[in-house]
Coordinates of C-alpha atoms in Angstrom, one line a residue:
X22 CA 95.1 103.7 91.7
X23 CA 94.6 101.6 94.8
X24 CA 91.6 100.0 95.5
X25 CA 90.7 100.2 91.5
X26 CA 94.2 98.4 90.6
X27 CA 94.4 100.6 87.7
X28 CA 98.0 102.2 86.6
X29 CA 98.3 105.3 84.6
X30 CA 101.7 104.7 82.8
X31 CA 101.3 107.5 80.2
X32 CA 104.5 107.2 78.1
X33 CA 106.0 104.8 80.8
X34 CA 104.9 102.0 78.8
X35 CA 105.4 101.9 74.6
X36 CA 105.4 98.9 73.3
X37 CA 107.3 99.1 69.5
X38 CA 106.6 102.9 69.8
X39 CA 104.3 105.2 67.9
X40 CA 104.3 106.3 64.1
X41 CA 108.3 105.5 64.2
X42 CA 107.9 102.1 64.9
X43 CA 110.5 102.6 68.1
X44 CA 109.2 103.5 71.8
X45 CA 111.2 106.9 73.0
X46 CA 113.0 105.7 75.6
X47 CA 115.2 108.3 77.4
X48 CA 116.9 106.5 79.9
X49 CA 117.0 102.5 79.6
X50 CA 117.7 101.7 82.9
X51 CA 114.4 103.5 84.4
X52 CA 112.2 102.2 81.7
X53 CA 113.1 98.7 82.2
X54 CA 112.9 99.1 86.0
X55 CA 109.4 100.8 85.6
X56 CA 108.2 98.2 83.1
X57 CA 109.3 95.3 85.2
X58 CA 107.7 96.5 88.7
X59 CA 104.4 97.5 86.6
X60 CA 104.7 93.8 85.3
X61 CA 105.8 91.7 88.5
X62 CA 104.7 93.8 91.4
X63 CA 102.0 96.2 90.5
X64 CA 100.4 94.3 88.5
X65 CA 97.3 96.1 87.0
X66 CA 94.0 95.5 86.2
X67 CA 93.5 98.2 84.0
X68 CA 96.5 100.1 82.6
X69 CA 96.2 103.7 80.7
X70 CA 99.1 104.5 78.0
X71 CA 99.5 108.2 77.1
X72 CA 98.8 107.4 73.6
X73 CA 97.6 104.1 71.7
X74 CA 101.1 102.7 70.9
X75 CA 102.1 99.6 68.1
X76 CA 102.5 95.9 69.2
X77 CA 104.6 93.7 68.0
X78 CA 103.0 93.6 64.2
X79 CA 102.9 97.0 63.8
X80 CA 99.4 97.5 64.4
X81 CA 98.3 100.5 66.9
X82 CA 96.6 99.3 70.1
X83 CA 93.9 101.4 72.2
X84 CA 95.9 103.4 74.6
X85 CA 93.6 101.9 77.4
X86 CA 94.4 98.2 78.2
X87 CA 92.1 96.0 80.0
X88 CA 92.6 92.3 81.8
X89 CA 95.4 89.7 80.8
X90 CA 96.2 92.7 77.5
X91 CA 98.0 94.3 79.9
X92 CA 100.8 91.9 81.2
X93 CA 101.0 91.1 77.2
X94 CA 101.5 94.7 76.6
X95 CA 104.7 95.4 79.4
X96 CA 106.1 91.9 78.3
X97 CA 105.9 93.4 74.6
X98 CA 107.7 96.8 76.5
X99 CA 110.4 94.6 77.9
X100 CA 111.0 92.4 74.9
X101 CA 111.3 96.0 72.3
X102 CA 113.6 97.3 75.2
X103 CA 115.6 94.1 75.0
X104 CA 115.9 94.4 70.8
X105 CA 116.9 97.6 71.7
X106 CA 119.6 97.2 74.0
X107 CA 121.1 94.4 72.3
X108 CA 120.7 96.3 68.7
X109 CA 122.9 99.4 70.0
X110 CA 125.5 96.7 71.5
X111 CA 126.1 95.2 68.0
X112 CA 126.5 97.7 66.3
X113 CA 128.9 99.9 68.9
X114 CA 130.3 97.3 70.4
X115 CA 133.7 99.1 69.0
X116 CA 132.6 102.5 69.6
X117 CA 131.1 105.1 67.3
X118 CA 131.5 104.3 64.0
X119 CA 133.6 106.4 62.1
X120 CA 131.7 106.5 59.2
X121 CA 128.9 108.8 58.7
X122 CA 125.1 109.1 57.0
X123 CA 123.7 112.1 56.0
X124 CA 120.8 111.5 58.4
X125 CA 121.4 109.3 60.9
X126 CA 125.5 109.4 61.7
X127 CA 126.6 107.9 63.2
X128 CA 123.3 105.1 63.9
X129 CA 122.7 104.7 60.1
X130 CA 123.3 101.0 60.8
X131 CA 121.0 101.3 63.2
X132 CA 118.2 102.9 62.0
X133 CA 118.6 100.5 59.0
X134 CA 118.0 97.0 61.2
X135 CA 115.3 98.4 63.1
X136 CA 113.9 99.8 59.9
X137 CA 113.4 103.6 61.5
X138 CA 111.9 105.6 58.8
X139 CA 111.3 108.9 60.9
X140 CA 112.8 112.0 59.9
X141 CA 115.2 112.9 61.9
X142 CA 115.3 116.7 60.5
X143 CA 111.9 117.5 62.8
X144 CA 113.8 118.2 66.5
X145 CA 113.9 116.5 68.9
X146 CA 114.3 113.3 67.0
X147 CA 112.7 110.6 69.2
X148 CA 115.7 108.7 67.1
X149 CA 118.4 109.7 68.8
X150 CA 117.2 110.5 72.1
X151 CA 116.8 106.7 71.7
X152 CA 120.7 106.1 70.7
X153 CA 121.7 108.6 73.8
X154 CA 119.7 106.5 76.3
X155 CA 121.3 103.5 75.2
X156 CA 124.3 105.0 74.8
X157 CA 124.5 106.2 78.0
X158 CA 123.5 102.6 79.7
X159 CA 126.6 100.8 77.9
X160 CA 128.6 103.9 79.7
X161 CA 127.9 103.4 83.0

């Protein structure tokens, strides 16, 4: 908000996610972009998450971040992005795998590094609308 230099980012910004451990991130590209210009141009006083998200240990931060917090908190956006991205490269570098797992085909590799526990039986997964925005940025 001008004048205030406060940014509502609801689920713009995630950190290392919610109860899953991984930020939903739908589409990589417009994440990153967002994250970056909240980071480098915005650059906010005050910033106001949709939910109180994980850092980097694990542990769930107040969803209302105040002073220097916040350029740690979209740094620690960009840097789970980056896992992320370079994560889904590894392991498809040569496509989908052919194998599959009963819950996570065909990301069970996946899933496994970045240590998702979720169940992805409760629709949508946050999993793999992950793996589809990633997915999607190799694509293109």
């Amino acid at each position: 908000m001008e004048g205030l230099n406060w940014a509502f980012a609801a689920d713009a910004v995630q950190m290392y996610g919610g109860l899953s451990g991984m930020p939903t991130i739908e589409n990589a590209t417009l994440y990153r972009n967002s994250v970056k210009r909240l980071l480098e141009e915005v650059c906010p006083k005050q910033l106001f998450l949709g939910y109180p998200f994980r850092n980097k240990n694990g542990v769930i931060q107040s969803a209302q971040i105040e002073g220097e917090q916040v350029a740690k908190v979209l740094q620690a956006s960009l840097e789970m992005d980056a896992k992320l991205s370079d994560v889904v490269k590894r392991h498809l570098s040569d496509g989908l795998p052919t194998e599959q797992h009963e819950l996570y085909a065909p990301f069970s590799s996946i899933a496994d590094e970045m240590g998702y526990t979720g169940n992805p039986r409760h629709l949508p997964c946050a999993f793999f609308v992950i793996m589809n925005g990633y997915l999607e940025e190799r694509i293109r």
